N, CA, C and O atoms as a DFTB+ gen file, in Angstrom:
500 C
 N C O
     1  1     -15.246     -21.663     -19.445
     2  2     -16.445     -21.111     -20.056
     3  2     -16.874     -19.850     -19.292
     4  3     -17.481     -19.872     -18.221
     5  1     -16.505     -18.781     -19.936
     6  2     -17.177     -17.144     -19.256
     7  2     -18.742     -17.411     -19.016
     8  3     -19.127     -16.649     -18.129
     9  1     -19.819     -18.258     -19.513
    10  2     -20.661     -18.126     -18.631
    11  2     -20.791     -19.049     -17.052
    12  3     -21.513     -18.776     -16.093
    13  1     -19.931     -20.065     -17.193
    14  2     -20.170     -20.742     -15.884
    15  2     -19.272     -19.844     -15.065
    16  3     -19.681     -19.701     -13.913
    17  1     -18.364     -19.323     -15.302
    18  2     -17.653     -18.231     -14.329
    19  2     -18.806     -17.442     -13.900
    20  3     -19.332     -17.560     -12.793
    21  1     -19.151     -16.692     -14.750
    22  2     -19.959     -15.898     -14.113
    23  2     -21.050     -16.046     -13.448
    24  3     -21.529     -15.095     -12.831
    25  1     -21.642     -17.296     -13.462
    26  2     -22.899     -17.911     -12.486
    27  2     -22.157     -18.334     -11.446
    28  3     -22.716     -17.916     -10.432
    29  1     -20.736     -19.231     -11.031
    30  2     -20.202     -19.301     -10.397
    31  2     -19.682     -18.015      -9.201
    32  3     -19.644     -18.221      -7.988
    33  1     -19.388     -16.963      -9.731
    34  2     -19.025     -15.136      -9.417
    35  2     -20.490     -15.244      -8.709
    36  3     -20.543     -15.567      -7.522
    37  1     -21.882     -14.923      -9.573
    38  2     -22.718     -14.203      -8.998
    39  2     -22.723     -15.040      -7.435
    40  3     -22.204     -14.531      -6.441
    41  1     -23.308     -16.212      -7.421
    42  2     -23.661     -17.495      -6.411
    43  2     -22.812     -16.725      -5.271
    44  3     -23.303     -15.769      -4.670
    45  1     -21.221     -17.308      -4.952
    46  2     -19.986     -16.077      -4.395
    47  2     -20.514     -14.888      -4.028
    48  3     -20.904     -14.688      -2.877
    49  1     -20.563     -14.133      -4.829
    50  2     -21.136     -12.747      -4.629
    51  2     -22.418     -12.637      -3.623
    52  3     -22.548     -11.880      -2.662
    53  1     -23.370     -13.661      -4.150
    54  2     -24.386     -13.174      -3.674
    55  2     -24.318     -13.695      -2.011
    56  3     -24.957     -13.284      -1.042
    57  1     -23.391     -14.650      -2.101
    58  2     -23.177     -15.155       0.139
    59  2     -22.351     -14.365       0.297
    60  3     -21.846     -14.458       1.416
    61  1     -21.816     -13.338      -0.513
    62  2     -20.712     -12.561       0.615
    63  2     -21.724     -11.021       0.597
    64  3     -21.353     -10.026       1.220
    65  1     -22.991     -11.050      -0.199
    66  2     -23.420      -9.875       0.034
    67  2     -22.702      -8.317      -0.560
    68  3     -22.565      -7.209      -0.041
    69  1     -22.402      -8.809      -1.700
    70  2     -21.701      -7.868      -2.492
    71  2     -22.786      -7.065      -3.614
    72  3     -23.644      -7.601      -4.315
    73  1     -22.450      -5.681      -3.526
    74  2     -23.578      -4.997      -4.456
    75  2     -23.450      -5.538      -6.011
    76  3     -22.608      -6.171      -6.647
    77  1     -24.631      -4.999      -6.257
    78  2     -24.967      -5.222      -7.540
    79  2     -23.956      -4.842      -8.629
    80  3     -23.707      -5.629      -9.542
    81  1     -23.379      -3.649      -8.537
    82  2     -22.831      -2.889      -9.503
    83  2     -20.911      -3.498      -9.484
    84  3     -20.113      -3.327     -10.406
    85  1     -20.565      -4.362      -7.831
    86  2     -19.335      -5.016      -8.058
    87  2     -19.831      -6.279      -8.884
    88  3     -19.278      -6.350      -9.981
    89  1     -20.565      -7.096      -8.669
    90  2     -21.049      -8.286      -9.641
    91  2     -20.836      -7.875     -11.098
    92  3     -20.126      -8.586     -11.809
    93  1     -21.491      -6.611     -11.656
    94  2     -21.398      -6.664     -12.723
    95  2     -20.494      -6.177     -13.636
    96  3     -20.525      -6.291     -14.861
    97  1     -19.333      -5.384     -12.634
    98  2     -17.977      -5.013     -13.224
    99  2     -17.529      -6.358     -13.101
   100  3     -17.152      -6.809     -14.182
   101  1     -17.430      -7.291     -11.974
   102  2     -16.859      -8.634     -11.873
   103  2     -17.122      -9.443     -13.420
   104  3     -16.284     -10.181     -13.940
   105  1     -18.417      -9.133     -13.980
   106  2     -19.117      -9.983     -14.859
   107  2     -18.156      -9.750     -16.533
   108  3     -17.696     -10.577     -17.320
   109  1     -18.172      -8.018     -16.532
   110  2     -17.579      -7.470     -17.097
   111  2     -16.114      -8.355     -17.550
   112  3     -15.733      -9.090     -18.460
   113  1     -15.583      -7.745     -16.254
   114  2     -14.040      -8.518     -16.432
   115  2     -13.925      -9.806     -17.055
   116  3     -13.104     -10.050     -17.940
   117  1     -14.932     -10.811     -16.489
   118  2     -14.754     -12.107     -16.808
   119  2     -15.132     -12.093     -18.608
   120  3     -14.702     -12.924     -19.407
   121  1     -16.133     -10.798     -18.974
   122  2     -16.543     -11.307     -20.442
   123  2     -15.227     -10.873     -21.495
   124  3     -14.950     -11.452     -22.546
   125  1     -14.748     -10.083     -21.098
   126  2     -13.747      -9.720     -21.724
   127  2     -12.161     -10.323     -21.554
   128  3     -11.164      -9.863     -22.110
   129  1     -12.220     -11.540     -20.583
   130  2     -11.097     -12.115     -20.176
   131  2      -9.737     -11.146     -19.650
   132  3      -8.577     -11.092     -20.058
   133  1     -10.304     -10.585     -18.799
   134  2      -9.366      -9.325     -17.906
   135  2      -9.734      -9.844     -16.391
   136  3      -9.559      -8.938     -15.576
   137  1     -10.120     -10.859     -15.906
   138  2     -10.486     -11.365     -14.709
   139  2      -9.086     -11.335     -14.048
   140  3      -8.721     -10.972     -12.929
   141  1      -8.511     -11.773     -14.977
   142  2      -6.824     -12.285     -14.152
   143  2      -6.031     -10.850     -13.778
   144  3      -4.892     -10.959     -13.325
   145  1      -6.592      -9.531     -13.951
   146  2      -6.116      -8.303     -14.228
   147  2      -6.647      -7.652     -12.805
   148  3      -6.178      -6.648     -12.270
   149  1      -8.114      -8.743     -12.154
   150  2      -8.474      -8.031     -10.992
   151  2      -7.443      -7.326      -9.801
   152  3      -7.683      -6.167      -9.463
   153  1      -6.808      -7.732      -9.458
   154  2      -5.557      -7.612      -8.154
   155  2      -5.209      -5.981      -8.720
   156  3      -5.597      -5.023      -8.052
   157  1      -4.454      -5.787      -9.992
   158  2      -3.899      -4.560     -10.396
   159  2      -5.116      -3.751     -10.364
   160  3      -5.018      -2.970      -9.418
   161  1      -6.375      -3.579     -11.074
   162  2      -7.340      -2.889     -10.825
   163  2      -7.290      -2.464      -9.662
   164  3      -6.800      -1.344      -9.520
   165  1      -7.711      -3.107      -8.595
   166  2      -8.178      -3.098      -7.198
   167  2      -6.800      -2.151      -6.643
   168  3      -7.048      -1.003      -6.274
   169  1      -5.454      -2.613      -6.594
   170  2      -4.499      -1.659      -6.150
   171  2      -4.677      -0.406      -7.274
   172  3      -4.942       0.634      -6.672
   173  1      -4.627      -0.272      -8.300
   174  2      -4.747       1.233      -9.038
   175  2      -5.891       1.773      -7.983
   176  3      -5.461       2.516      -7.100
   177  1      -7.130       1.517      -7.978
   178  2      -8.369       2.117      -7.444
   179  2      -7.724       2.887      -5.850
   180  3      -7.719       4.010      -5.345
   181  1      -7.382       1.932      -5.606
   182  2      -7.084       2.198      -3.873
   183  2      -5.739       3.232      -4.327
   184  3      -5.770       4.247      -3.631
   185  1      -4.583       3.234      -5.303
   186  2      -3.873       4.253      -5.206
   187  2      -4.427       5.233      -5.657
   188  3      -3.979       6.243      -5.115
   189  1      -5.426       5.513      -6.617
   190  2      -6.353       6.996      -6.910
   191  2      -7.054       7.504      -5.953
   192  3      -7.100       8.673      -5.569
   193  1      -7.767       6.312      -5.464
   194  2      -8.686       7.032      -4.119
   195  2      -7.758       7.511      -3.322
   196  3      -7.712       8.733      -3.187
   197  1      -6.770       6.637      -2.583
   198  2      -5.556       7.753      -1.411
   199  2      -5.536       8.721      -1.872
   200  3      -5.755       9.678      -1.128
   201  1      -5.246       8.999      -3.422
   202  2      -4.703      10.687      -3.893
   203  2      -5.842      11.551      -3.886
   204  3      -5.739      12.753      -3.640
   205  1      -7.095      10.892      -4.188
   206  2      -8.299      11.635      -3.547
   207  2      -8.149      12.259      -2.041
   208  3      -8.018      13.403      -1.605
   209  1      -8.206      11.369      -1.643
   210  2      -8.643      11.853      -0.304
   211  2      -7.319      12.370       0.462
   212  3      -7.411      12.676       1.650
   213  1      -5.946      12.479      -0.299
   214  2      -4.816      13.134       0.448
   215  2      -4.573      12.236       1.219
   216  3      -4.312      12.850       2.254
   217  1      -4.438      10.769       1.518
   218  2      -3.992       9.321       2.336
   219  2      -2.720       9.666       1.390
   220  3      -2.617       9.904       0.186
   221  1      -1.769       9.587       2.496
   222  2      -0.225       9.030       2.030
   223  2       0.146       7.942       2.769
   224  3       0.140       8.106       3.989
   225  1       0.554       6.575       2.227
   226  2       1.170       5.284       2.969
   227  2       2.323       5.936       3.524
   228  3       2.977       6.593       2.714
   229  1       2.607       5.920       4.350
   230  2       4.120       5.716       5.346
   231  2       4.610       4.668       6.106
   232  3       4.483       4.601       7.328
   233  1       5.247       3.732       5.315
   234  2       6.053       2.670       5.707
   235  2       7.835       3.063       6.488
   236  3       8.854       3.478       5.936
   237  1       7.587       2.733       7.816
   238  2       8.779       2.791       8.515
   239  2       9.573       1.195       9.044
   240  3       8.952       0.358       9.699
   241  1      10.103       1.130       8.884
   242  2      11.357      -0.265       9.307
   243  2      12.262       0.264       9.847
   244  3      13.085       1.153       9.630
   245  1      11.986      -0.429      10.602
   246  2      13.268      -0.327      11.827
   247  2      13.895      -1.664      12.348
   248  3      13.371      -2.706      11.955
   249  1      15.019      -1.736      13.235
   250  2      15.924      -2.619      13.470
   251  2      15.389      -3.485      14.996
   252  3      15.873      -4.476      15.543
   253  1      14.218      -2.643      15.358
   254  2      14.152      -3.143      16.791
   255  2      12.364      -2.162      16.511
   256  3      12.009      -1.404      15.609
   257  1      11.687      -2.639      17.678
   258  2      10.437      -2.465      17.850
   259  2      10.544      -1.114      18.398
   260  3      11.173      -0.763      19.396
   261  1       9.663      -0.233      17.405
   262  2       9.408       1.495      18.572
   263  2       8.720       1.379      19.303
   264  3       7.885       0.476      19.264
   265  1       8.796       2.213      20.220
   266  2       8.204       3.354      21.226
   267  2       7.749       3.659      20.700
   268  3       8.103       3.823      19.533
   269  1       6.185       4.087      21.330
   270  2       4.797       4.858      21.351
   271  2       5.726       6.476      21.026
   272  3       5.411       7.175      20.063
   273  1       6.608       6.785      21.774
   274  2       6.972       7.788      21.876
   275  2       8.118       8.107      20.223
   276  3       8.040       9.065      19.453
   277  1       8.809       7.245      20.177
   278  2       9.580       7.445      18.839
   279  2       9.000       7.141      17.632
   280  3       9.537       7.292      16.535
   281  1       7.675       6.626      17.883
   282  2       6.781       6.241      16.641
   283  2       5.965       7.808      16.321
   284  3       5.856       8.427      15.262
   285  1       5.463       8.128      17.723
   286  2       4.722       9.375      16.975
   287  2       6.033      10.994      16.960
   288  3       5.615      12.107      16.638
   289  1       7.483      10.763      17.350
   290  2       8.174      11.456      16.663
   291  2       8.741      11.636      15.307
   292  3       9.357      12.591      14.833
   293  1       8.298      10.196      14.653
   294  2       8.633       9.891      13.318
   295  2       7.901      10.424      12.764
   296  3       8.304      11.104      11.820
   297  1       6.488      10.385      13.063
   298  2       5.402      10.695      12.361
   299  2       5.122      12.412      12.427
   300  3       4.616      13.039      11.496
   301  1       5.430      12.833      13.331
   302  2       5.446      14.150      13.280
   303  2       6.362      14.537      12.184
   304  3       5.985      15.280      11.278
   305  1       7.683      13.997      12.255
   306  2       8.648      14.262      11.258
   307  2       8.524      14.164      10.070
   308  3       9.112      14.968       9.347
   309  1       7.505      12.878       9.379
   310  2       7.374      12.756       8.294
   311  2       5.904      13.368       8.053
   312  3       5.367      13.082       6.983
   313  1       5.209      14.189       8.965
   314  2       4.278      14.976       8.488
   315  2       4.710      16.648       8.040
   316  3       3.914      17.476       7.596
   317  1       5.607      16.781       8.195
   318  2       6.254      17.907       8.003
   319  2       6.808      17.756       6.362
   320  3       6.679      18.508       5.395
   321  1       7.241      16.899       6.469
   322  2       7.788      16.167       5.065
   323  2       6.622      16.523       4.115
   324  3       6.719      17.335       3.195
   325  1       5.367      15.741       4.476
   326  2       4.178      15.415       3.712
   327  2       3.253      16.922       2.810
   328  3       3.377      17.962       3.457
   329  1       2.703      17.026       1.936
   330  2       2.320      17.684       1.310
   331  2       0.997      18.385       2.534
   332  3       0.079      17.791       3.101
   333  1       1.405      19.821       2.588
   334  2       0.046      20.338       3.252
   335  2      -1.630      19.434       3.011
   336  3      -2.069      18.771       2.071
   337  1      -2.070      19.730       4.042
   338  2      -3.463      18.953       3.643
   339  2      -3.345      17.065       3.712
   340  3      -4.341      16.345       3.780
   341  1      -2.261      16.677       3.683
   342  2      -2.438      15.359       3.671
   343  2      -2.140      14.889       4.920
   344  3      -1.609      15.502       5.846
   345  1      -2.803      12.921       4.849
   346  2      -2.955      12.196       5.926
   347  2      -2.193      11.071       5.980
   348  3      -2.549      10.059       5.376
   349  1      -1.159      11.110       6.641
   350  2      -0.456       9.480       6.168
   351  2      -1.054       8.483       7.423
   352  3      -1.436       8.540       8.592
   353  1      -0.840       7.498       6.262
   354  2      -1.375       5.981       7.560
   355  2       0.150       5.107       7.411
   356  3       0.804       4.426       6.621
   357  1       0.162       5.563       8.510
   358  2       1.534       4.596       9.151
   359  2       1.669       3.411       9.723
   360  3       1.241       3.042      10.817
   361  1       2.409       2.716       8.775
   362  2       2.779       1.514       9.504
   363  2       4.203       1.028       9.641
   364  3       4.998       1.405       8.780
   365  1       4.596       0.300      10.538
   366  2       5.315       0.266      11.349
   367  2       6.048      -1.328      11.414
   368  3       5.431      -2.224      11.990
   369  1       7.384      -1.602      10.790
   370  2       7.403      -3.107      10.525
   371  2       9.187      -2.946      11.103
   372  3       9.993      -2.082      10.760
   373  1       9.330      -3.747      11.770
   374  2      11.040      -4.613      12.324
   375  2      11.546      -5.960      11.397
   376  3      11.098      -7.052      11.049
   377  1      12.887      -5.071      11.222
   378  2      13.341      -5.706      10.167
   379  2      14.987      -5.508      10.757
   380  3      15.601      -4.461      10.548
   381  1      15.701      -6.888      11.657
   382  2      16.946      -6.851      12.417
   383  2      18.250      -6.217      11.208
   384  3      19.101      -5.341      11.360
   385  1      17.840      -7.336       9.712
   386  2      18.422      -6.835       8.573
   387  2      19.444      -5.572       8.536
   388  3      20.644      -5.683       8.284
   389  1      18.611      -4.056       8.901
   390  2      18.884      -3.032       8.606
   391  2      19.569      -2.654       9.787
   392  3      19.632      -1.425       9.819
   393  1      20.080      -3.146      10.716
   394  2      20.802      -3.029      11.940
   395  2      20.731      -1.920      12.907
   396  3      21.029      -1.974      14.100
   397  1      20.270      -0.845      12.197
   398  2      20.073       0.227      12.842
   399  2      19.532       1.568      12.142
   400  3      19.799       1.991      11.017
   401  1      18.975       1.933      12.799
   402  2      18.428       3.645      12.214
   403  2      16.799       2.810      11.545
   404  3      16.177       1.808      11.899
   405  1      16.618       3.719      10.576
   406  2      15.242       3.531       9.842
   407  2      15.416       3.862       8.473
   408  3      16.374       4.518       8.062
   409  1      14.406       3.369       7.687
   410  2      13.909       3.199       6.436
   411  2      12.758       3.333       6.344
   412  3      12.018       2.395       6.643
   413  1      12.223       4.616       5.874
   414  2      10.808       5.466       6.049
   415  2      10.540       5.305       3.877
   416  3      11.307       5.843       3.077
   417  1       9.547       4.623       3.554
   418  2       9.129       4.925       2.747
   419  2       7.375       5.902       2.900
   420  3       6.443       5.853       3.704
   421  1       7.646       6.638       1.746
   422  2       6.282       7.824       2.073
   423  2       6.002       7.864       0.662
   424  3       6.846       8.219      -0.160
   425  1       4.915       7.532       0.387
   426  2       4.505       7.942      -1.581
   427  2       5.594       6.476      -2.004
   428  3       5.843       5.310      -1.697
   429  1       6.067       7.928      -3.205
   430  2       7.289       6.955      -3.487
   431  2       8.490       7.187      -2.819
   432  3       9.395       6.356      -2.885
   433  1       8.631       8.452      -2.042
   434  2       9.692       8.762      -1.814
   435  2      10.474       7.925      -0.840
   436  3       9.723       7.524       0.050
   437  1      11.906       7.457      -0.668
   438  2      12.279       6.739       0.087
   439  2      13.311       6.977       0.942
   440  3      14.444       6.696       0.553
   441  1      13.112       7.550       2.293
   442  2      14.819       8.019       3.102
   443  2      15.050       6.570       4.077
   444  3      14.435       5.963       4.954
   445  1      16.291       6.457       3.352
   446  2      17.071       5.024       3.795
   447  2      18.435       6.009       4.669
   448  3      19.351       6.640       4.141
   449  1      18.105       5.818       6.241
   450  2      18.706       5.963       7.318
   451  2      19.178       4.654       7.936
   452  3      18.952       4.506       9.137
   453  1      19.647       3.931       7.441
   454  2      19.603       2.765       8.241
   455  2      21.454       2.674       7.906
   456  3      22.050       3.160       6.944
   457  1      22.215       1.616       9.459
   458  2      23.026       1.089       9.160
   459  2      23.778       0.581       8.271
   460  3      24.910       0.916       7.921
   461  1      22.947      -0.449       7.825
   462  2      23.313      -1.476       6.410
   463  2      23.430      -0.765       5.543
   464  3      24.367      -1.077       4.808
   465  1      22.702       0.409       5.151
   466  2      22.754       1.180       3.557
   467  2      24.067       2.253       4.129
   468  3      24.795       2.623       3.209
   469  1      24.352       2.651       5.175
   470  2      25.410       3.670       5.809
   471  2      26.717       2.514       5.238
   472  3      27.503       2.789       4.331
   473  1      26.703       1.211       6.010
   474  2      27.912       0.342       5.652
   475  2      28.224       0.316       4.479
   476  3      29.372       0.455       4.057
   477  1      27.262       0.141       3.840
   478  2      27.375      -0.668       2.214
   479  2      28.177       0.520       1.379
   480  3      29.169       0.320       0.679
   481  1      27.475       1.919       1.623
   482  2      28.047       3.477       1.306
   483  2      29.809       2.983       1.818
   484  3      30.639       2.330       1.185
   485  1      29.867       3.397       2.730
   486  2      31.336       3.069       3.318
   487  2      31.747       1.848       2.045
   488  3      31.875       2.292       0.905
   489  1      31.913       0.570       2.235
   490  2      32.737      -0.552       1.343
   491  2      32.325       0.279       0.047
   492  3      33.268       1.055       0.201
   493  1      31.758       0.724      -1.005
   494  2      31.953       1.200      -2.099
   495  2      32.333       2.420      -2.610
   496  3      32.220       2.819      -3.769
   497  1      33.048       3.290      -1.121
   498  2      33.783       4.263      -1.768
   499  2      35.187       3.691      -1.602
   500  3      36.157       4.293      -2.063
């Protein structure tokens, strides 16, 4: 029943101290049965706002844990890459998988330096 949801939502809302105007897009969603649609909303919003504000994600994987020092050489590297004016927020994840080198995703763009994708190249020529 969309109204006990939504008395249920406000109650929620109102102990987590959430404004007025998220309650009533929340309310929204639920009247129109697009509630289940929240998650994609919420990531679209957050990918428009980054492009607002010039935030580029930069996801790096690597085979072994960086250095302070090879972390902010990456990042220099992939700021050069990056569109004048922009800010990437980097993060930084080990993944043994890829055996070696790195796998820098930026935007969408994706440079796969790594071992495993070098091997795999090799067996399919």
């Amino acid at each position: 029943d969309p109204d006990e949801k939504a008395k249920a939502l406000e109650a929620v809302c109102k102990k987590a101290g959430a404004e007025a105007q998220v309650v009533n897009f929340l309310k929204v969603l639920i009247e129109n049965k697009r509630i289940g649609s929240l998650g994609r909303v919420v990531d679209l919003f957050e990918t428009f706002y980054r492009a607002e504000k010039g935030l580029v994600p930069c996801k790096v994987t690597s085979a072994t844990e960086l250095t302070s020092q090879q972390k902010s050489a990456v990042q220099a590297a992939m700021q050069k890459r990056a569109e004048k004016g922009s800010e990437l927020i980097m993060e930084y994840n080990v993944s043994p998988a890829i055996m070696g080198g790195l796998v820098v995703k930026m935007g969408e763009a994706v440079f796969d330096n790594s071992v495993a994708t070098r091997l795999e190249r090799l067996q399919t020529q």
